mmCIF file of C-alpha atoms in Angstrom:
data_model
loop_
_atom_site.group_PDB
_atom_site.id
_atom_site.type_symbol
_atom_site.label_atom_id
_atom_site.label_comp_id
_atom_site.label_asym_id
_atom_site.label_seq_id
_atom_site.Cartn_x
_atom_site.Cartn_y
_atom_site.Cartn_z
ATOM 1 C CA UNK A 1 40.670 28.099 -107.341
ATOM 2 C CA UNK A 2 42.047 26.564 -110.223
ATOM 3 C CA UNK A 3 38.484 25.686 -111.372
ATOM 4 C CA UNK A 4 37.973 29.977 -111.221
ATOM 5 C CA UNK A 5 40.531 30.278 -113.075
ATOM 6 C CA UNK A 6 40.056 27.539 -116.087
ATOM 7 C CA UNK A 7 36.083 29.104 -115.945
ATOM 8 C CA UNK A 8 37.451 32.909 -116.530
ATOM 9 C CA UNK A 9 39.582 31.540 -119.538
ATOM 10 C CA UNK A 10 36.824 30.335 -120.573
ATOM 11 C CA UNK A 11 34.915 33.350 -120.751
ATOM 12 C CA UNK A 12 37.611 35.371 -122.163
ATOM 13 C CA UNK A 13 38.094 32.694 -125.165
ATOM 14 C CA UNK A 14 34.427 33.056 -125.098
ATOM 15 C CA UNK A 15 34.166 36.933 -125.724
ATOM 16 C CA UNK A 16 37.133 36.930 -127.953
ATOM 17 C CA UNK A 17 35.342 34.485 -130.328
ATOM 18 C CA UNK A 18 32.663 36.474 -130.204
ATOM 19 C CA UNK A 19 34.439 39.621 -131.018
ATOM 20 C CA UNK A 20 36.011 38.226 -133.556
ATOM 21 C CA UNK A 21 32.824 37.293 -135.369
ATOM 22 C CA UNK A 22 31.504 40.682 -134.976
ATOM 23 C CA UNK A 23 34.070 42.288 -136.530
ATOM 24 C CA UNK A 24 33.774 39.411 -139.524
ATOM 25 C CA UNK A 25 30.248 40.113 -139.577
ATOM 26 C CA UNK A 26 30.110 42.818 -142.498
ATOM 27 C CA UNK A 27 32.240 39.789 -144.467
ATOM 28 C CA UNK A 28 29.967 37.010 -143.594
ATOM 29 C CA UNK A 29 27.356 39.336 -144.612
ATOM 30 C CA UNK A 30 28.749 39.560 -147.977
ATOM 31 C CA UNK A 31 29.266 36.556 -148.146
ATOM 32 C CA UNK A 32 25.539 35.912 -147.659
ATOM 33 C CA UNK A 33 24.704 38.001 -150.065
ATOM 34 C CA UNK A 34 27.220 36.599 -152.921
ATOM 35 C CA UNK A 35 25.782 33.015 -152.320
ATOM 36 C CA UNK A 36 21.980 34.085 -152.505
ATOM 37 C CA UNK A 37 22.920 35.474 -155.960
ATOM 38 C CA UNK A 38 25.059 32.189 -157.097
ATOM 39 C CA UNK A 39 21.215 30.422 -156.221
ATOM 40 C CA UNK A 40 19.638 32.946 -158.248
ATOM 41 C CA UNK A 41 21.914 32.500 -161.546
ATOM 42 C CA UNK A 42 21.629 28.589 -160.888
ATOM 43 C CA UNK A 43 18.133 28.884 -160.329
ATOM 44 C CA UNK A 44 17.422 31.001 -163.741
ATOM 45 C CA UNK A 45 19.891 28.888 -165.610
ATOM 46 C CA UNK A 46 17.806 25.569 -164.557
ATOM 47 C CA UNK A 47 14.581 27.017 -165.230
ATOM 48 C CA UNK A 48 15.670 28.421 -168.634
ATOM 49 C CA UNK A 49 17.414 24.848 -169.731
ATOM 50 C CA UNK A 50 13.506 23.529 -168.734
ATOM 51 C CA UNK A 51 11.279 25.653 -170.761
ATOM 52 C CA UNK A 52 13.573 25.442 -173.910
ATOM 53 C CA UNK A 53 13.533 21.184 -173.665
ATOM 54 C CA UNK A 54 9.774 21.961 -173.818
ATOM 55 C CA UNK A 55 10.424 24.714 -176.838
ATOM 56 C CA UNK A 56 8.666 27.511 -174.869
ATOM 57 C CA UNK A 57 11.184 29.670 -173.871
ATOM 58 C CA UNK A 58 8.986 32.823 -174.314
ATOM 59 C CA UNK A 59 7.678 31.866 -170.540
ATOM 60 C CA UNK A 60 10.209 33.150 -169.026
ATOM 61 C CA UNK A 61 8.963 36.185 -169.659
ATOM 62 C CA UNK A 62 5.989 35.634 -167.172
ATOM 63 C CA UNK A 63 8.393 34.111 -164.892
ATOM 64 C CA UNK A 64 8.419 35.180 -161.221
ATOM 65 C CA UNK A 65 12.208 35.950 -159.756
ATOM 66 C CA UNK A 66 10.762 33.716 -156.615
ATOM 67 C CA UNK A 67 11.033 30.956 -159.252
ATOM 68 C CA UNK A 68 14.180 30.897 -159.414
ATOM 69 C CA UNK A 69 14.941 30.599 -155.643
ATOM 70 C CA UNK A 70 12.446 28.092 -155.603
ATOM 71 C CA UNK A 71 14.382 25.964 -157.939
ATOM 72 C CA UNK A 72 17.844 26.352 -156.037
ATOM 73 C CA UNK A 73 16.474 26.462 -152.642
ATOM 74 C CA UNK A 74 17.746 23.047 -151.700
ATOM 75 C CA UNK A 75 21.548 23.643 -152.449
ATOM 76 C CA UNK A 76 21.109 27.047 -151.132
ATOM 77 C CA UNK A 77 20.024 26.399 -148.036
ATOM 78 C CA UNK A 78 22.763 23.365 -147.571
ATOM 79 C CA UNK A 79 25.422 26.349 -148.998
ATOM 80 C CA UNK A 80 24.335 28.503 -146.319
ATOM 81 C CA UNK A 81 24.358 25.842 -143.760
ATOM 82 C CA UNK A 82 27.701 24.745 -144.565
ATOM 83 C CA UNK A 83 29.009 27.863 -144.839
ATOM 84 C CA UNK A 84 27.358 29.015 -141.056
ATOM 85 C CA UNK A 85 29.450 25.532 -140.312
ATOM 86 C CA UNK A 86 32.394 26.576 -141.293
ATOM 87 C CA UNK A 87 32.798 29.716 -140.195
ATOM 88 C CA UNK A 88 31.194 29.476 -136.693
ATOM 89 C CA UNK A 89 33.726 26.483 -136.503
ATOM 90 C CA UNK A 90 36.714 28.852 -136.094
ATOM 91 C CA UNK A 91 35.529 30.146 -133.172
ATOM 92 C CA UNK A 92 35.496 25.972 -131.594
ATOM 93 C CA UNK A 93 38.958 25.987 -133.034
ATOM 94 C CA UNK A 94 40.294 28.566 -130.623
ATOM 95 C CA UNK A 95 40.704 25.898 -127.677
ATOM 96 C CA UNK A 96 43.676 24.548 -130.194
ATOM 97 C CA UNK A 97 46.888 26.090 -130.119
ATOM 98 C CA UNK A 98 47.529 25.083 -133.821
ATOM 99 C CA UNK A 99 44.480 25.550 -136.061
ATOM 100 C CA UNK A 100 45.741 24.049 -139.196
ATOM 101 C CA UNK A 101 47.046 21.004 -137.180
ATOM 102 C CA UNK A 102 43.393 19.287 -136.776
ATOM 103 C CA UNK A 103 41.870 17.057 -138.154
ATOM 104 C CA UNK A 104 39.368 18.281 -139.770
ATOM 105 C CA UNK A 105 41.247 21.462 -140.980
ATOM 106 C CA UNK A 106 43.167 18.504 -142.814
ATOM 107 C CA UNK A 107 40.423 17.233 -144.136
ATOM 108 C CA UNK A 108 39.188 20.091 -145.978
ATOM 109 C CA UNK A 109 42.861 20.547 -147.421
ATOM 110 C CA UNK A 110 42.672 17.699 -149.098
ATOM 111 C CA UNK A 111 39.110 18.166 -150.354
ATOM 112 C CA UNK A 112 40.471 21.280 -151.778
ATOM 113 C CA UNK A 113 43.602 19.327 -153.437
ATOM 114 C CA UNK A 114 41.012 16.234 -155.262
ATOM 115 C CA UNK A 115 37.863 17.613 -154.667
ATOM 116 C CA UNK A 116 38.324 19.635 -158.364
ATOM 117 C CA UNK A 117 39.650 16.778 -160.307
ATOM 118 C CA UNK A 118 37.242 14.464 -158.935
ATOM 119 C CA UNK A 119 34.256 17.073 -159.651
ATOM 120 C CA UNK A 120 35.899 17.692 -163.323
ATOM 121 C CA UNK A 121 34.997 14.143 -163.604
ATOM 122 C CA UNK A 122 31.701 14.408 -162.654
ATOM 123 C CA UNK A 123 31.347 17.138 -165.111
ATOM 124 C CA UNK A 124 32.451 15.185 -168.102
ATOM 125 C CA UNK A 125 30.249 12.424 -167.396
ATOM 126 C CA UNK A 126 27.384 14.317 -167.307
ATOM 127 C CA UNK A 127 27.025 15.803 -170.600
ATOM 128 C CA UNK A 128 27.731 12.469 -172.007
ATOM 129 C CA UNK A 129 25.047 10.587 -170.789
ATOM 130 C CA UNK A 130 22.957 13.625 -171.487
ATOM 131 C CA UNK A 131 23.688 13.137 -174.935
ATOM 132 C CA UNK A 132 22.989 9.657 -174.814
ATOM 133 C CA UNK A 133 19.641 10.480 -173.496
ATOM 134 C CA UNK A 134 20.244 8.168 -170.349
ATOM 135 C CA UNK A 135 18.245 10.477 -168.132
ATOM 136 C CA UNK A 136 17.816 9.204 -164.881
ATOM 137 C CA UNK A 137 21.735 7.846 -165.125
ATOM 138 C CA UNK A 138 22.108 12.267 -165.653
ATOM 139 C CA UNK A 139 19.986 13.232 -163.075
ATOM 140 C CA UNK A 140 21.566 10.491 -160.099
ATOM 141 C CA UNK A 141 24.944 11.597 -161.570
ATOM 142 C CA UNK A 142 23.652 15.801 -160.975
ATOM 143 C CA UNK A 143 22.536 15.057 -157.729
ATOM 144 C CA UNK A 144 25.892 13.711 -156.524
ATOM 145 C CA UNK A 145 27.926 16.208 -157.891
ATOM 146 C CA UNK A 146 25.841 18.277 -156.031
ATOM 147 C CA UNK A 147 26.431 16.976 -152.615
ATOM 148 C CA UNK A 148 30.471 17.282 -154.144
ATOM 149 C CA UNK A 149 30.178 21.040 -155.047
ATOM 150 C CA UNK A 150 28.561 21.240 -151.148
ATOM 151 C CA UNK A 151 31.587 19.660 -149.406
ATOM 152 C CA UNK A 152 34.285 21.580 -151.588
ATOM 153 C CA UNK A 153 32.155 24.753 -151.291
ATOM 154 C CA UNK A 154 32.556 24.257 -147.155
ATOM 155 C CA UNK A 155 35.824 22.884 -147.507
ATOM 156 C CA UNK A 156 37.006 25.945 -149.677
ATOM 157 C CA UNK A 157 35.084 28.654 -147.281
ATOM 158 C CA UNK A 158 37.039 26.669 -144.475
ATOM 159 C CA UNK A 159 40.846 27.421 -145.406
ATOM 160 C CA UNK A 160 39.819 31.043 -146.599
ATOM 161 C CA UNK A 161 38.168 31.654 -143.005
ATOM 162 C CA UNK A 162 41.584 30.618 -141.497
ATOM 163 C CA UNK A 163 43.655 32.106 -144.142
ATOM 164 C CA UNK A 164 42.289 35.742 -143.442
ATOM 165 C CA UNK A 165 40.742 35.466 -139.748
ATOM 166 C CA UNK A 166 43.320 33.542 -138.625
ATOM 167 C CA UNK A 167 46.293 35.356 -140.582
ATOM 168 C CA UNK A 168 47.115 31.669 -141.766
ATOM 169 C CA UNK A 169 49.822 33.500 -144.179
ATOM 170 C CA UNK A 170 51.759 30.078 -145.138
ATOM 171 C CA UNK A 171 48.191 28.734 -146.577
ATOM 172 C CA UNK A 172 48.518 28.585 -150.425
ATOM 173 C CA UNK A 173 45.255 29.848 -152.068
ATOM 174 C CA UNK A 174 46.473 28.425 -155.716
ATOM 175 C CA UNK A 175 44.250 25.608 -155.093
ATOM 176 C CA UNK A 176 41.538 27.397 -153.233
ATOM 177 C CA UNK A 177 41.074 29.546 -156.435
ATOM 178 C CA UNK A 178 41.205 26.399 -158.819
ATOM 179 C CA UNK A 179 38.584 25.315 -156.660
ATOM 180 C CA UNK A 180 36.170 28.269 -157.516
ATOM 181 C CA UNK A 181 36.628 28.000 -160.832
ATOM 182 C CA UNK A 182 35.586 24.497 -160.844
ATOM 183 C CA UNK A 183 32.413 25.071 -158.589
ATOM 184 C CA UNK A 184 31.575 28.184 -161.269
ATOM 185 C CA UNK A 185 31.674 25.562 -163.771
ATOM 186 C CA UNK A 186 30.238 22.944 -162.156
ATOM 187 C CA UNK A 187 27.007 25.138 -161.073
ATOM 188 C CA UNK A 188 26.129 26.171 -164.183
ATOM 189 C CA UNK A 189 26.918 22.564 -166.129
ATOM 190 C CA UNK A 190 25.011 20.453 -163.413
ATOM 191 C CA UNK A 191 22.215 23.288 -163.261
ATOM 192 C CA UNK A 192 21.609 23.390 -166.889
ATOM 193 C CA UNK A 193 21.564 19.317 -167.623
ATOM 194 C CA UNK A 194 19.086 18.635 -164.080
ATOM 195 C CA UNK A 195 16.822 21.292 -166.484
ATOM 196 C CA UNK A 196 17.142 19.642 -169.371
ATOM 197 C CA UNK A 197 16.935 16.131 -167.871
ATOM 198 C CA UNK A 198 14.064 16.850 -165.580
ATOM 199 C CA UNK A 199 12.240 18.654 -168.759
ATOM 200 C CA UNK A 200 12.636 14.934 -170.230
ATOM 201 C CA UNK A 201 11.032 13.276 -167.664
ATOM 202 C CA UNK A 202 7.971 15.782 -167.578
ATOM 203 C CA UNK A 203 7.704 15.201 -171.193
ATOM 204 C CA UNK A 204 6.570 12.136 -170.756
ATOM 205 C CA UNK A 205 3.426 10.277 -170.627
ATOM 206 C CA UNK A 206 3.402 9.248 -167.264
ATOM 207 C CA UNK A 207 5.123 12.235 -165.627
ATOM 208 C CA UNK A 208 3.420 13.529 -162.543
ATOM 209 C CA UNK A 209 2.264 17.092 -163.891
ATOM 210 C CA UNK A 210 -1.000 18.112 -163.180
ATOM 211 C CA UNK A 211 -3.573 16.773 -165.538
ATOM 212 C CA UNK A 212 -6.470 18.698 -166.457
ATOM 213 C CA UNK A 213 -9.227 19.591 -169.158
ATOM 214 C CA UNK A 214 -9.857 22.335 -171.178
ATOM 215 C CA UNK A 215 -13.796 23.219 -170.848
ATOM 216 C CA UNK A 216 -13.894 24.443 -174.473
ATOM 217 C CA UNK A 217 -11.676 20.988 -175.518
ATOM 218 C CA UNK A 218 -13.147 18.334 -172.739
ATOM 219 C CA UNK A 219 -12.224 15.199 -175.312
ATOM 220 C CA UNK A 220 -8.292 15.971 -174.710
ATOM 221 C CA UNK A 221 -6.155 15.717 -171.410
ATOM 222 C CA UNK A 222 -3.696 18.179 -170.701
ATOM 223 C CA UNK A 223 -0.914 18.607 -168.363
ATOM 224 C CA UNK A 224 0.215 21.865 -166.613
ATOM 225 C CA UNK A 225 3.596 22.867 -167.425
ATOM 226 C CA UNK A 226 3.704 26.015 -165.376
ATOM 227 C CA UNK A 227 1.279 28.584 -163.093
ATOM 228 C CA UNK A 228 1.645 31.961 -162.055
ATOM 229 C CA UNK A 229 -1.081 34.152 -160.876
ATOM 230 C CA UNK A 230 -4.420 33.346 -162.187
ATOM 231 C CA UNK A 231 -2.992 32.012 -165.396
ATOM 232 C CA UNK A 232 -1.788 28.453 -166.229
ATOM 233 C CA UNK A 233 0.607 27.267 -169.263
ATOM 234 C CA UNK A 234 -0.562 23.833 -170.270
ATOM 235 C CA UNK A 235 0.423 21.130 -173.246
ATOM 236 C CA UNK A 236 -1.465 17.970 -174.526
ATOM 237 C CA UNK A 237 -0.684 14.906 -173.018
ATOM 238 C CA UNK A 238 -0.398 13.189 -176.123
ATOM 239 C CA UNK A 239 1.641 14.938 -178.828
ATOM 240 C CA UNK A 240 3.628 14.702 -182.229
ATOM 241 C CA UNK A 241 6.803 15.869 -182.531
ATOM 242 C CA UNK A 242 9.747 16.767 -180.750
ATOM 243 C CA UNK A 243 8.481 19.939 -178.907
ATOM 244 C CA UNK A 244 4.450 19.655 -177.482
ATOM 245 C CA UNK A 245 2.499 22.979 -178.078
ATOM 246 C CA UNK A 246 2.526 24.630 -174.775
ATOM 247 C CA UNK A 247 -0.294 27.290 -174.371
ATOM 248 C CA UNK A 248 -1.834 29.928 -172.019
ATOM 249 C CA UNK A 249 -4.953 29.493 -170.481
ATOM 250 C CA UNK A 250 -6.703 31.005 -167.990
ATOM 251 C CA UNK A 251 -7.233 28.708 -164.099
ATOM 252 C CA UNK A 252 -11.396 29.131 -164.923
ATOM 253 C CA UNK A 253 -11.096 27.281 -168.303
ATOM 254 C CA UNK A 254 -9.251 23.969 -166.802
ATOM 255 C CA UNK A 255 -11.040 21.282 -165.082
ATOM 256 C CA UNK A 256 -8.438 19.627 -162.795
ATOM 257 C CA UNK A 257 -8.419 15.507 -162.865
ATOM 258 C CA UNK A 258 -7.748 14.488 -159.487
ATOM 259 C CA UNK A 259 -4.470 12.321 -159.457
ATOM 260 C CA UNK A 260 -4.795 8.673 -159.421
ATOM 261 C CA UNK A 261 -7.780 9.056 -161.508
ATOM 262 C CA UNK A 262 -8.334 6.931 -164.992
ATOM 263 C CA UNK A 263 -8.262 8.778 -168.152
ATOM 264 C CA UNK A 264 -8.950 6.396 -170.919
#
């Protein structure tokens, strides 16, 4: 009998978690909807910070808006992953009597407490070596304050899921909303140098961009910058200057070199 009864409380826990989530749904929803639009700005701020290292901003008027998922896809699918994590995780926190006495509850407070300062860090290191033109140094630096915005980001979405779900009224939200602020920054600072630092790398002579000929200019190897459609934005290989001179060209007028192959 006792087994009945343990299996019944159970089930009740069971359908009160899932209650609960339903009626959280149209937040989680918004949610959803608020992060998918934090990729899209990061996604259009990288891609913008790109073209202009190459001095051909004007592409982004040809631009796709799928681009600029495509270029945030990554973190957004880790954001949304984290964030499923977090919030189904109240409903595995039920069993405890005393949510905000776990462990990992803990945890995320005090990502939330250093997490910012730490990431503020990050964020004044990067625009240094950016402007010491230490590129790679940038770009490992990005990445890592990437995976930092992730863990605050679920850490942050953690304490505000038990703060309103869970009525957790004694929670202070002082930090939670430094926290934001930071991320906000940190998005758009981290998004804008891994533009400008991967534009670098392209630039170069032995970036892995597409090569290909021009069938009216067959003595000169290109690279492709950018395609959409039919139509393909290209720039010689070898250039003066700070900025190469990206042009238009239509996919029938390039001959494509396969990669690997000698060029000399």
């Amino acid at each position: 009998m006792p087994s009945n009864d343990n299996k019944k409380k159970k089930a009740e826990v069971a359908r009160a978690n899932t209650r609960r989530i339903i009626e959280q749904a149209p937040k989680i929803l918004i949610g959803l909807f608020a992060i998918t639009g934090v990729a899209y700005l990061a996604g259009s701020v990288y891609t913008r910070s790109y073209f202009s290292e190459f001095g051909a901003a004007w592409i982004l008027d040809e631009v796709p808006t799928t681009v600029y998922f495509s270029q945030s896809w990554i973190p957004l699918l880790l954001i949304l992953f984290l964030g499923y994590l977090a919030t189904t995780n109240l409903a595995s926190m039920e069993s405890h009597g005393n949510v905000t006495g776990t462990k990992r509850f803990k945890v995320s407070v005090a990502v939330v407490q250093y997490g910012p300062w730490l990431l503020v860090g990050f964020l004044t290191m990067i625009p240094l070596l950016s402007g010491l033109s230490w590129v790679m140094p940038t770009i490992v630096l990005s990445v890592v304050a990437i995976a930092l915005l992730l863990l605050l980001f679920a850490s942050t979405l953690e304490l505000l899921v038990v703060r309103f779900a869970k009525a957790g009224g004694h929670i202070d939200l002082s930090m939670v909303y430094l926290s934001l602020a930071v991320m906000a920054v940190g998005l758009y600072i981290v998004s804008v140098q891994l533009g400008l630092n991967w534009a670098r790398v392209d630039k170069q002579a032995s970036s892995s961009l597409f090569k290909v000929y021009l069938r009216d200019d067959e003595a000169r190897e290109y690279k492709v910058l950018f395609a959409t459609g039919d139509k393909l934005y290209v720039f010689p290989s070898a250039y003066e200057g700070e900025y190469p001179p990206v042009a238009a060209t239509a996919a029938s007028e390039v001959t494509f070199i396969p990669s690997g192959a000698k060029t000399d």
